[in-house]
């Protein structure tokens, strides 16, 4: 990687092994890249999407639900200050867009 002047940030790099949920005691070995050793993690986050080692998306779905309900509750407090059309725009921009982000990954759940 030094040839292309690329350098891996070992503090931010996470790895995981994807495996069947029926293998309860799955433990992958450490991964070595150059001088860095990475220990596999059960959950990793990439571009705002949580990915777990069993592809259950439980952490990600919980995160989206938590954020959406928090935003909805706060919007409910200020609803009386906006017209219906304005509130609809706020709802779509703050809640629906968050739910729709990476929605193709939800297919089949």
mmCIF file of N, CA, C and O in Angstrom:
data_model
loop_
_atom_site.group_PDB
_atom_site.id
_atom_site.type_symbol
_atom_site.label_atom_id
_atom_site.label_comp_id
_atom_site.label_asym_id
_atom_site.label_seq_id
_atom_site.Cartn_x
_atom_site.Cartn_y
_atom_site.Cartn_z
ATOM 1 N N UNK A 1 0.821 -1.196 0.000
ATOM 2 C CA UNK A 1 0.000 0.000 0.000
ATOM 3 C C UNK A 1 0.863 1.258 0.000
ATOM 4 O O UNK A 1 0.388 2.312 -0.387
ATOM 5 N N UNK A 2 2.107 1.149 0.423
ATOM 6 C CA UNK A 2 2.979 2.319 0.404
ATOM 7 C C UNK A 2 3.307 2.763 -1.016
ATOM 8 O O UNK A 2 3.645 3.915 -1.249
ATOM 9 N N UNK A 3 3.191 1.862 -1.971
ATOM 10 C CA UNK A 3 3.472 2.204 -3.363
ATOM 11 C C UNK A 3 2.507 3.291 -3.841
ATOM 12 O O UNK A 3 2.897 4.223 -4.533
ATOM 13 N N UNK A 4 1.248 3.177 -3.445
ATOM 14 C CA UNK A 4 0.211 4.133 -3.853
ATOM 15 C C UNK A 4 0.006 5.250 -2.836
ATOM 16 O O UNK A 4 -0.966 5.995 -2.922
ATOM 17 N N UNK A 5 0.883 5.338 -1.848
ATOM 18 C CA UNK A 5 0.804 6.344 -0.795
ATOM 19 C C UNK A 5 -0.482 6.236 0.014
ATOM 20 O O UNK A 5 -1.029 7.222 0.478
ATOM 21 N N UNK A 6 -0.984 5.001 0.162
ATOM 22 C CA UNK A 6 -2.168 4.756 0.979
ATOM 23 C C UNK A 6 -1.738 4.219 2.328
ATOM 24 O O UNK A 6 -0.783 3.459 2.440
ATOM 25 N N UNK A 7 -2.448 4.591 3.342
ATOM 26 C CA UNK A 7 -2.125 4.115 4.678
ATOM 27 C C UNK A 7 -3.420 3.779 5.402
ATOM 28 O O UNK A 7 -4.374 4.553 5.372
ATOM 29 N N UNK A 8 -3.460 2.621 6.049
ATOM 30 C CA UNK A 8 -4.644 2.194 6.781
ATOM 31 C C UNK A 8 -4.627 2.807 8.177
ATOM 32 O O UNK A 8 -3.598 2.796 8.850
ATOM 33 N N UNK A 9 -5.767 3.339 8.601
ATOM 34 C CA UNK A 9 -5.890 3.873 9.951
ATOM 35 C C UNK A 9 -6.306 2.731 10.865
ATOM 36 O O UNK A 9 -7.484 2.363 10.934
ATOM 37 N N UNK A 10 -5.358 2.170 11.575
ATOM 38 C CA UNK A 10 -5.643 0.993 12.394
ATOM 39 C C UNK A 10 -6.557 1.302 13.578
ATOM 40 O O UNK A 10 -7.206 0.408 14.118
ATOM 41 N N UNK A 11 -6.647 2.572 13.977
ATOM 42 C CA UNK A 11 -7.550 2.940 15.074
ATOM 43 C C UNK A 11 -9.012 2.899 14.650
ATOM 44 O O UNK A 11 -9.901 2.686 15.466
ATOM 45 N N UNK A 12 -9.283 3.115 13.354
ATOM 46 C CA UNK A 12 -10.655 3.149 12.858
ATOM 47 C C UNK A 12 -11.063 1.894 12.109
ATOM 48 O O UNK A 12 -12.218 1.735 11.759
ATOM 49 N N UNK A 13 -10.136 1.000 11.840
ATOM 50 C CA UNK A 13 -10.430 -0.179 11.038
ATOM 51 C C UNK A 13 -11.005 -1.285 11.912
ATOM 52 O O UNK A 13 -10.443 -1.633 12.943
ATOM 53 N N UNK A 14 -12.135 -1.830 11.495
ATOM 54 C CA UNK A 14 -12.792 -2.943 12.192
ATOM 55 C C UNK A 14 -13.018 -4.063 11.183
ATOM 56 O O UNK A 14 -13.265 -3.803 10.005
ATOM 57 N N UNK A 15 -12.963 -5.290 11.633
ATOM 58 C CA UNK A 15 -13.228 -6.444 10.774
ATOM 59 C C UNK A 15 -14.232 -7.354 11.455
ATOM 60 O O UNK A 15 -14.361 -7.355 12.680
ATOM 61 N N UNK A 16 -14.956 -8.096 10.662
ATOM 62 C CA UNK A 16 -15.882 -9.084 11.200
ATOM 63 C C UNK A 16 -15.933 -10.270 10.254
ATOM 64 O O UNK A 16 -15.642 -10.137 9.068
ATOM 65 N N UNK A 17 -16.258 -11.411 10.782
ATOM 66 C CA UNK A 17 -16.491 -12.606 9.992
ATOM 67 C C UNK A 17 -17.994 -12.808 9.889
ATOM 68 O O UNK A 17 -18.698 -12.743 10.894
ATOM 69 N N UNK A 18 -18.494 -13.049 8.705
ATOM 70 C CA UNK A 18 -19.908 -13.334 8.510
ATOM 71 C C UNK A 18 -20.078 -14.845 8.591
ATOM 72 O O UNK A 18 -19.369 -15.584 7.904
ATOM 73 N N UNK A 19 -20.977 -15.300 9.448
ATOM 74 C CA UNK A 19 -21.181 -16.735 9.633
ATOM 75 C C UNK A 19 -22.639 -17.030 9.925
ATOM 76 O O UNK A 19 -23.441 -16.129 10.153
ATOM 77 N N UNK A 20 -22.965 -18.292 9.913
ATOM 78 C CA UNK A 20 -24.325 -18.730 10.178
ATOM 79 C C UNK A 20 -24.694 -18.472 11.630
ATOM 80 O O UNK A 20 -23.875 -18.635 12.533
ATOM 81 N N UNK A 21 -25.934 -18.096 11.859
ATOM 82 C CA UNK A 21 -26.385 -17.866 13.237
ATOM 83 C C UNK A 21 -26.475 -19.160 14.026
ATOM 84 O O UNK A 21 -26.599 -19.160 15.230
ATOM 85 N N UNK A 22 -26.418 -20.287 13.335
ATOM 86 C CA UNK A 22 -26.502 -21.580 14.010
ATOM 87 C C UNK A 22 -25.157 -22.024 14.571
ATOM 88 O O UNK A 22 -25.089 -22.973 15.326
ATOM 89 N N UNK A 23 -24.077 -21.348 14.203
ATOM 90 C CA UNK A 23 -22.759 -21.613 14.785
ATOM 91 C C UNK A 23 -22.604 -20.672 15.972
ATOM 92 O O UNK A 23 -22.096 -19.562 15.842
ATOM 93 N N UNK A 24 -23.023 -21.103 17.118
ATOM 94 C CA UNK A 24 -23.069 -20.226 18.288
ATOM 95 C C UNK A 24 -21.687 -19.841 18.800
ATOM 96 O O UNK A 24 -21.485 -18.737 19.264
ATOM 97 N N UNK A 25 -20.741 -20.718 18.747
ATOM 98 C CA UNK A 25 -19.422 -20.457 19.331
ATOM 99 C C UNK A 25 -18.378 -20.167 18.265
ATOM 100 O O UNK A 25 -17.228 -20.559 18.388
ATOM 101 N N UNK A 26 -18.779 -19.480 17.214
ATOM 102 C CA UNK A 26 -17.843 -19.170 16.138
ATOM 103 C C UNK A 26 -16.843 -18.124 16.611
ATOM 104 O O UNK A 26 -17.218 -17.076 17.119
ATOM 105 N N UNK A 27 -15.567 -18.418 16.469
ATOM 106 C CA UNK A 27 -14.527 -17.441 16.773
ATOM 107 C C UNK A 27 -13.542 -17.436 15.621
ATOM 108 O O UNK A 27 -12.951 -18.461 15.288
ATOM 109 N N UNK A 28 -13.409 -16.317 14.982
ATOM 110 C CA UNK A 28 -12.459 -16.185 13.880
ATOM 111 C C UNK A 28 -11.102 -15.786 14.416
ATOM 112 O O UNK A 28 -10.966 -15.261 15.519
ATOM 113 N N UNK A 29 -10.085 -16.045 13.639
ATOM 114 C CA UNK A 29 -8.740 -15.684 14.067
ATOM 115 C C UNK A 29 -8.457 -14.223 13.728
ATOM 116 O O UNK A 29 -9.158 -13.593 12.943
ATOM 117 N N UNK A 30 -7.433 -13.680 14.345
ATOM 118 C CA UNK A 30 -7.037 -12.303 14.078
ATOM 119 C C UNK A 30 -6.565 -12.169 12.636
ATOM 120 O O UNK A 30 -6.066 -13.119 12.040
ATOM 121 N N UNK A 31 -6.724 -10.972 12.086
ATOM 122 C CA UNK A 31 -6.305 -10.700 10.722
ATOM 123 C C UNK A 31 -5.096 -9.766 10.784
ATOM 124 O O UNK A 31 -5.121 -8.743 11.473
ATOM 125 N N UNK A 32 -4.060 -10.117 10.045
ATOM 126 C CA UNK A 32 -2.839 -9.320 10.018
ATOM 127 C C UNK A 32 -2.729 -8.636 8.669
ATOM 128 O O UNK A 32 -2.787 -9.283 7.621
ATOM 129 N N UNK A 33 -2.593 -7.313 8.692
ATOM 130 C CA UNK A 33 -2.384 -6.522 7.481
ATOM 131 C C UNK A 33 -1.154 -5.663 7.732
ATOM 132 O O UNK A 33 -1.194 -4.750 8.550
ATOM 133 N N UNK A 34 -0.075 -5.975 7.035
ATOM 134 C CA UNK A 34 1.184 -5.258 7.274
ATOM 135 C C UNK A 34 1.659 -5.511 8.693
ATOM 136 O O UNK A 34 1.845 -6.662 9.104
ATOM 137 N N UNK A 35 1.825 -4.452 9.458
ATOM 138 C CA UNK A 35 2.249 -4.572 10.858
ATOM 139 C C UNK A 35 1.082 -4.504 11.831
ATOM 140 O O UNK A 35 1.282 -4.541 13.036
ATOM 141 N N UNK A 36 -0.128 -4.371 11.310
ATOM 142 C CA UNK A 36 -1.309 -4.219 12.156
ATOM 143 C C UNK A 36 -2.034 -5.545 12.322
ATOM 144 O O UNK A 36 -2.180 -6.312 11.376
ATOM 145 N N UNK A 37 -2.509 -5.795 13.541
ATOM 146 C CA UNK A 37 -3.292 -6.995 13.847
ATOM 147 C C UNK A 37 -4.694 -6.535 14.228
ATOM 148 O O UNK A 37 -4.867 -5.681 15.099
ATOM 149 N N UNK A 38 -5.697 -7.116 13.568
ATOM 150 C CA UNK A 38 -7.086 -6.749 13.825
ATOM 151 C C UNK A 38 -7.829 -7.927 14.414
ATOM 152 O O UNK A 38 -7.834 -9.011 13.845
ATOM 153 N N UNK A 39 -8.470 -7.677 15.545
ATOM 154 C CA UNK A 39 -9.285 -8.709 16.186
ATOM 155 C C UNK A 39 -10.708 -8.576 15.658
ATOM 156 O O UNK A 39 -11.263 -7.474 15.638
ATOM 157 N N UNK A 40 -11.323 -9.681 15.229
ATOM 158 C CA UNK A 40 -12.693 -9.606 14.704
ATOM 159 C C UNK A 40 -13.681 -9.085 15.740
ATOM 160 O O UNK A 40 -13.575 -9.394 16.919
ATOM 161 N N UNK A 41 -14.616 -8.300 15.269
ATOM 162 C CA UNK A 41 -15.654 -7.734 16.120
ATOM 163 C C UNK A 41 -16.995 -8.335 15.725
ATOM 164 O O UNK A 41 -17.193 -8.726 14.590
ATOM 165 N N UNK A 42 -17.940 -8.392 16.660
ATOM 166 C CA UNK A 42 -19.262 -8.935 16.343
ATOM 167 C C UNK A 42 -20.100 -7.939 15.554
ATOM 168 O O UNK A 42 -20.965 -8.319 14.789
ATOM 169 N N UNK A 43 -19.846 -6.639 15.736
ATOM 170 C CA UNK A 43 -20.601 -5.604 15.033
ATOM 171 C C UNK A 43 -19.630 -4.557 14.512
ATOM 172 O O UNK A 43 -18.717 -4.145 15.218
ATOM 173 N N UNK A 44 -19.856 -4.125 13.277
ATOM 174 C CA UNK A 44 -19.057 -3.045 12.696
ATOM 175 C C UNK A 44 -20.009 -2.018 12.087
ATOM 176 O O UNK A 44 -21.145 -2.327 11.751
ATOM 177 N N UNK A 45 -19.526 -0.793 11.950
ATOM 178 C CA UNK A 45 -20.341 0.273 11.374
ATOM 179 C C UNK A 45 -19.624 0.805 10.143
ATOM 180 O O UNK A 45 -18.431 1.100 10.177
ATOM 181 N N UNK A 46 -20.364 0.907 9.045
ATOM 182 C CA UNK A 46 -19.806 1.418 7.805
ATOM 183 C C UNK A 46 -20.835 2.335 7.153
ATOM 184 O O UNK A 46 -21.987 1.940 6.966
ATOM 185 N N UNK A 47 -20.438 3.532 6.825
ATOM 186 C CA UNK A 47 -21.287 4.586 6.250
ATOM 187 C C UNK A 47 -22.663 4.666 6.916
ATOM 188 O O UNK A 47 -23.687 4.754 6.268
ATOM 189 N N UNK A 48 -22.667 4.604 8.232
ATOM 190 C CA UNK A 48 -23.911 4.767 8.978
ATOM 191 C C UNK A 48 -24.761 3.525 9.081
ATOM 192 O O UNK A 48 -25.895 3.582 9.538
ATOM 193 N N UNK A 49 -24.237 2.396 8.670
ATOM 194 C CA UNK A 49 -24.999 1.148 8.715
ATOM 195 C C UNK A 49 -24.279 0.154 9.612
ATOM 196 O O UNK A 49 -23.096 -0.113 9.418
ATOM 197 N N UNK A 50 -24.983 -0.370 10.616
ATOM 198 C CA UNK A 50 -24.410 -1.372 11.502
ATOM 199 C C UNK A 50 -24.565 -2.753 10.884
ATOM 200 O O UNK A 50 -25.651 -3.128 10.459
ATOM 201 N N UNK A 51 -23.495 -3.490 10.838
ATOM 202 C CA UNK A 51 -23.489 -4.831 10.270
ATOM 203 C C UNK A 51 -22.985 -5.791 11.338
ATOM 204 O O UNK A 51 -21.917 -5.575 11.911
ATOM 205 N N UNK A 52 -23.761 -6.829 11.639
ATOM 206 C CA UNK A 52 -23.318 -7.794 12.632
ATOM 207 C C UNK A 52 -22.879 -9.083 11.949
ATOM 208 O O UNK A 52 -23.150 -9.301 10.776
ATOM 209 N N UNK A 53 -22.203 -9.919 12.695
ATOM 210 C CA UNK A 53 -21.579 -11.106 12.109
ATOM 211 C C UNK A 53 -22.574 -12.171 11.656
ATOM 212 O O UNK A 53 -22.223 -13.061 10.890
ATOM 213 N N UNK A 54 -23.818 -12.087 12.066
ATOM 214 C CA UNK A 54 -24.831 -13.062 11.647
ATOM 215 C C UNK A 54 -25.821 -12.479 10.636
ATOM 216 O O UNK A 54 -26.811 -13.110 10.294
ATOM 217 N N UNK A 55 -25.571 -11.268 10.180
ATOM 218 C CA UNK A 55 -26.447 -10.544 9.238
ATOM 219 C C UNK A 55 -27.887 -10.448 9.737
ATOM 220 O O UNK A 55 -28.838 -10.588 8.975
ATOM 221 N N UNK A 56 -28.049 -10.195 11.018
ATOM 222 C CA UNK A 56 -29.368 -10.017 11.612
ATOM 223 C C UNK A 56 -29.815 -8.556 11.590
ATOM 224 O O UNK A 56 -30.985 -8.266 11.717
ATOM 225 N N UNK A 57 -28.886 -7.617 11.488
ATOM 226 C CA UNK A 57 -29.146 -6.180 11.441
ATOM 227 C C UNK A 57 -29.860 -5.667 12.694
ATOM 228 O O UNK A 57 -30.478 -4.607 12.671
ATOM 229 N N UNK A 58 -29.794 -6.401 13.773
ATOM 230 C CA UNK A 58 -30.503 -6.029 15.001
ATOM 231 C C UNK A 58 -30.014 -4.683 15.538
ATOM 232 O O UNK A 58 -30.818 -3.822 15.889
ATOM 233 N N UNK A 59 -28.710 -4.484 15.599
ATOM 234 C CA UNK A 59 -28.157 -3.230 16.109
ATOM 235 C C UNK A 59 -28.573 -2.059 15.219
ATOM 236 O O UNK A 59 -28.942 -0.996 15.706
ATOM 237 N N UNK A 60 -28.542 -2.264 13.911
ATOM 238 C CA UNK A 60 -28.894 -1.179 12.995
ATOM 239 C C UNK A 60 -30.373 -0.826 13.098
ATOM 240 O O UNK A 60 -30.732 0.354 13.162
ATOM 241 N N UNK A 61 -31.224 -1.827 13.109
ATOM 242 C CA UNK A 61 -32.671 -1.578 13.194
ATOM 243 C C UNK A 61 -33.010 -0.881 14.508
ATOM 244 O O UNK A 61 -33.787 0.083 14.525
ATOM 245 N N UNK A 62 -32.409 -1.322 15.606
ATOM 246 C CA UNK A 62 -32.643 -0.666 16.898
ATOM 247 C C UNK A 62 -32.180 0.788 16.872
ATOM 248 O O UNK A 62 -32.836 1.667 17.430
ATOM 249 N N UNK A 63 -31.067 1.051 16.203
ATOM 250 C CA UNK A 63 -30.554 2.412 16.107
ATOM 251 C C UNK A 63 -31.495 3.306 15.302
ATOM 252 O O UNK A 63 -31.770 4.447 15.690
ATOM 253 N N UNK A 64 -32.002 2.800 14.184
ATOM 254 C CA UNK A 64 -32.925 3.575 13.346
ATOM 255 C C UNK A 64 -34.231 3.844 14.094
ATOM 256 O O UNK A 64 -34.748 4.969 14.085
ATOM 257 N N UNK A 65 -34.760 2.848 14.772
ATOM 258 C CA UNK A 65 -36.005 3.017 15.527
ATOM 259 C C UNK A 65 -35.814 4.038 16.647
ATOM 260 O O UNK A 65 -36.648 4.939 16.838
ATOM 261 N N UNK A 66 -34.720 3.934 17.360
ATOM 262 C CA UNK A 66 -34.443 4.852 18.470
ATOM 263 C C UNK A 66 -34.348 6.296 17.977
ATOM 264 O O UNK A 66 -34.969 7.204 18.533
ATOM 265 N N UNK A 67 -33.587 6.510 16.911
ATOM 266 C CA UNK A 67 -33.421 7.848 16.360
ATOM 267 C C UNK A 67 -34.735 8.393 15.805
ATOM 268 O O UNK A 67 -35.065 9.568 16.005
ATOM 269 N N UNK A 68 -35.494 7.535 15.131
ATOM 270 C CA UNK A 68 -36.765 7.973 14.544
ATOM 271 C C UNK A 68 -37.772 8.374 15.610
ATOM 272 O O UNK A 68 -38.436 9.409 15.489
ATOM 273 N N UNK A 69 -37.907 7.571 16.662
ATOM 274 C CA UNK A 69 -38.845 7.916 17.729
ATOM 275 C C UNK A 69 -38.428 9.171 18.480
ATOM 276 O O UNK A 69 -39.258 9.995 18.860
ATOM 277 N N UNK A 70 -37.119 9.335 18.677
ATOM 278 C CA UNK A 70 -36.619 10.545 19.331
ATOM 279 C C UNK A 70 -36.986 11.780 18.506
ATOM 280 O O UNK A 70 -37.472 12.783 19.042
ATOM 281 N N UNK A 71 -36.756 11.705 17.191
ATOM 282 C CA UNK A 71 -37.064 12.821 16.302
ATOM 283 C C UNK A 71 -38.570 13.069 16.244
ATOM 284 O O UNK A 71 -39.018 14.216 16.281
ATOM 285 N N UNK A 72 -39.365 11.994 16.166
ATOM 286 C CA UNK A 72 -40.828 12.149 16.147
ATOM 287 C C UNK A 72 -41.343 12.816 17.413
ATOM 288 O O UNK A 72 -42.228 13.673 17.366
ATOM 289 N N UNK A 73 -40.792 12.426 18.543
ATOM 290 C CA UNK A 73 -41.224 13.015 19.807
ATOM 291 C C UNK A 73 -40.903 14.506 19.844
ATOM 292 O O UNK A 73 -41.727 15.328 20.262
ATOM 293 N N UNK A 74 -39.734 14.869 19.374
ATOM 294 C CA UNK A 74 -39.367 16.286 19.340
ATOM 295 C C UNK A 74 -40.196 17.068 18.329
ATOM 296 O O UNK A 74 -40.556 18.216 18.575
ATOM 297 N N UNK A 75 -40.499 16.453 17.201
ATOM 298 C CA UNK A 75 -41.362 17.118 16.219
ATOM 299 C C UNK A 75 -42.769 17.322 16.773
ATOM 300 O O UNK A 75 -43.414 18.333 16.479
ATOM 301 N N UNK A 76 -43.246 16.375 17.541
ATOM 302 C CA UNK A 76 -44.571 16.500 18.141
ATOM 303 C C UNK A 76 -44.676 17.699 19.068
ATOM 304 O O UNK A 76 -45.740 18.315 19.196
ATOM 305 N N UNK A 77 -43.562 18.052 19.698
ATOM 306 C CA UNK A 77 -43.556 19.197 20.619
ATOM 307 C C UNK A 77 -43.664 20.528 19.888
ATOM 308 O O UNK A 77 -44.146 21.507 20.454
ATOM 309 N N UNK A 78 -43.213 20.582 18.636
ATOM 310 C CA UNK A 78 -43.226 21.850 17.902
ATOM 311 C C UNK A 78 -44.250 21.866 16.772
ATOM 312 O O UNK A 78 -44.308 22.806 15.997
ATOM 313 N N UNK A 79 -45.073 20.837 16.690
ATOM 314 C CA UNK A 79 -46.042 20.708 15.595
ATOM 315 C C UNK A 79 -46.987 21.902 15.487
ATOM 316 O O UNK A 79 -47.306 22.354 14.390
ATOM 317 N N UNK A 80 -47.421 22.450 16.580
ATOM 318 C CA UNK A 80 -48.410 23.530 16.566
ATOM 319 C C UNK A 80 -47.880 24.817 15.936
ATOM 320 O O UNK A 80 -48.650 25.704 15.588
ATOM 321 N N UNK A 81 -46.560 24.907 15.749
ATOM 322 C CA UNK A 81 -45.962 26.111 15.177
ATOM 323 C C UNK A 81 -45.852 26.065 13.647
ATOM 324 O O UNK A 81 -45.356 27.013 13.048
ATOM 325 N N UNK A 82 -46.296 24.965 13.042
ATOM 326 C CA UNK A 82 -46.154 24.782 11.597
ATOM 327 C C UNK A 82 -47.493 24.422 10.967
ATOM 328 O O UNK A 82 -48.357 23.820 11.607
ATOM 329 N N UNK A 83 -47.622 24.751 9.698
ATOM 330 C CA UNK A 83 -48.812 24.319 8.959
ATOM 331 C C UNK A 83 -48.658 22.832 8.639
ATOM 332 O O UNK A 83 -47.577 22.256 8.798
ATOM 333 N N UNK A 84 -49.720 22.216 8.161
ATOM 334 C CA UNK A 84 -49.664 20.782 7.831
ATOM 335 C C UNK A 84 -48.630 20.493 6.759
ATOM 336 O O UNK A 84 -47.884 19.517 6.843
ATOM 337 N N UNK A 85 -48.569 21.344 5.746
ATOM 338 C CA UNK A 85 -47.613 21.148 4.652
ATOM 339 C C UNK A 85 -46.172 21.306 5.140
ATOM 340 O O UNK A 85 -45.289 20.512 4.787
ATOM 341 N N UNK A 86 -45.927 22.308 5.969
ATOM 342 C CA UNK A 86 -44.585 22.512 6.516
ATOM 343 C C UNK A 86 -44.169 21.335 7.402
ATOM 344 O O UNK A 86 -43.035 20.877 7.348
ATOM 345 N N UNK A 87 -45.115 20.865 8.197
ATOM 346 C CA UNK A 87 -44.809 19.750 9.084
ATOM 347 C C UNK A 87 -44.540 18.475 8.286
ATOM 348 O O UNK A 87 -43.663 17.682 8.642
ATOM 349 N N UNK A 88 -45.269 18.297 7.198
ATOM 350 C CA UNK A 88 -45.044 17.132 6.336
ATOM 351 C C UNK A 88 -43.628 17.164 5.743
ATOM 352 O O UNK A 88 -42.946 16.142 5.685
ATOM 353 N N UNK A 89 -43.180 18.339 5.343
ATOM 354 C CA UNK A 89 -41.819 18.486 4.814
ATOM 355 C C UNK A 89 -40.787 18.160 5.888
ATOM 356 O O UNK A 89 -39.800 17.459 5.638
ATOM 357 N N UNK A 90 -41.006 18.670 7.096
ATOM 358 C CA UNK A 90 -40.107 18.357 8.217
ATOM 359 C C UNK A 90 -40.070 16.855 8.496
ATOM 360 O O UNK A 90 -39.002 16.273 8.700
ATOM 361 N N UNK A 91 -41.230 16.251 8.505
ATOM 362 C CA UNK A 91 -41.324 14.814 8.776
ATOM 363 C C UNK A 91 -40.556 14.008 7.735
ATOM 364 O O UNK A 91 -39.780 13.117 8.078
ATOM 365 N N UNK A 92 -40.737 14.341 6.466
ATOM 366 C CA UNK A 92 -40.042 13.615 5.403
ATOM 367 C C UNK A 92 -38.531 13.846 5.447
ATOM 368 O O UNK A 92 -37.759 12.919 5.241
ATOM 369 N N UNK A 93 -38.132 15.052 5.729
ATOM 370 C CA UNK A 93 -36.699 15.343 5.708
ATOM 371 C C UNK A 93 -35.971 14.797 6.930
ATOM 372 O O UNK A 93 -34.807 14.412 6.823
ATOM 373 N N UNK A 94 -36.629 14.737 8.081
ATOM 374 C CA UNK A 94 -35.942 14.319 9.301
ATOM 375 C C UNK A 94 -36.171 12.869 9.702
ATOM 376 O O UNK A 94 -35.317 12.262 10.332
ATOM 377 N N UNK A 95 -37.312 12.304 9.346
ATOM 378 C CA UNK A 95 -37.623 10.943 9.795
ATOM 379 C C UNK A 95 -37.614 9.945 8.641
ATOM 380 O O UNK A 95 -36.875 8.963 8.667
ATOM 381 N N UNK A 96 -38.427 10.201 7.643
ATOM 382 C CA UNK A 96 -38.567 9.241 6.540
ATOM 383 C C UNK A 96 -37.238 9.044 5.814
ATOM 384 O O UNK A 96 -36.879 7.919 5.457
ATOM 385 N N UNK A 97 -36.476 10.121 5.603
ATOM 386 C CA UNK A 97 -35.188 9.979 4.920
ATOM 387 C C UNK A 97 -34.224 9.114 5.733
ATOM 388 O O UNK A 97 -33.441 8.350 5.176
ATOM 389 N N UNK A 98 -34.295 9.207 7.045
ATOM 390 C CA UNK A 98 -33.445 8.391 7.912
ATOM 391 C C UNK A 98 -33.833 6.910 7.822
ATOM 392 O O UNK A 98 -32.968 6.034 7.791
ATOM 393 N N UNK A 99 -35.130 6.645 7.767
ATOM 394 C CA UNK A 99 -35.602 5.264 7.652
ATOM 395 C C UNK A 99 -35.239 4.685 6.284
ATOM 396 O O UNK A 99 -34.843 3.523 6.172
ATOM 397 N N UNK A 100 -35.350 5.496 5.244
ATOM 398 C CA UNK A 100 -35.076 5.029 3.883
ATOM 399 C C UNK A 100 -33.595 4.850 3.578
ATOM 400 O O UNK A 100 -33.241 4.209 2.597
ATOM 401 N N UNK A 101 -32.721 5.423 4.387
ATOM 402 C CA UNK A 101 -31.291 5.321 4.132
ATOM 403 C C UNK A 101 -30.854 3.855 4.166
ATOM 404 O O UNK A 101 -31.110 3.141 5.131
ATOM 405 N N UNK A 102 -30.227 3.372 3.130
ATOM 406 C CA UNK A 102 -29.781 1.979 2.992
ATOM 407 C C UNK A 102 -30.944 0.997 3.050
ATOM 408 O O UNK A 102 -30.775 -0.143 3.486
ATOM 409 N N UNK A 103 -32.122 1.393 2.612
ATOM 410 C CA UNK A 103 -33.283 0.503 2.734
ATOM 411 C C UNK A 103 -33.196 -0.729 1.868
ATOM 412 O O UNK A 103 -33.876 -1.716 2.112
ATOM 413 N N UNK A 104 -32.354 -0.737 0.850
ATOM 414 C CA UNK A 104 -32.198 -1.942 0.034
ATOM 415 C C UNK A 104 -31.596 -3.080 0.849
ATOM 416 O O UNK A 104 -31.783 -4.264 0.523
ATOM 417 N N UNK A 105 -30.901 -2.758 1.938
ATOM 418 C CA UNK A 105 -30.322 -3.806 2.784
ATOM 419 C C UNK A 105 -31.369 -4.499 3.655
ATOM 420 O O UNK A 105 -31.109 -5.540 4.227
ATOM 421 N N UNK A 106 -32.549 -3.886 3.763
ATOM 422 C CA UNK A 106 -33.622 -4.501 4.562
ATOM 423 C C UNK A 106 -34.394 -5.559 3.780
ATOM 424 O O UNK A 106 -35.218 -6.251 4.347
ATOM 425 N N UNK A 107 -34.161 -5.660 2.495
ATOM 426 C CA UNK A 107 -34.925 -6.589 1.661
ATOM 427 C C UNK A 107 -34.822 -8.001 2.212
ATOM 428 O O UNK A 107 -33.743 -8.505 2.492
ATOM 429 N N UNK A 108 -35.956 -8.652 2.398
ATOM 430 C CA UNK A 108 -35.981 -10.030 2.867
ATOM 431 C C UNK A 108 -36.027 -10.200 4.368
ATOM 432 O O UNK A 108 -36.051 -11.307 4.870
ATOM 433 N N UNK A 109 -36.063 -9.094 5.114
ATOM 434 C CA UNK A 109 -36.136 -9.225 6.580
ATOM 435 C C UNK A 109 -37.566 -9.391 7.034
ATOM 436 O O UNK A 109 -38.476 -8.898 6.524
#
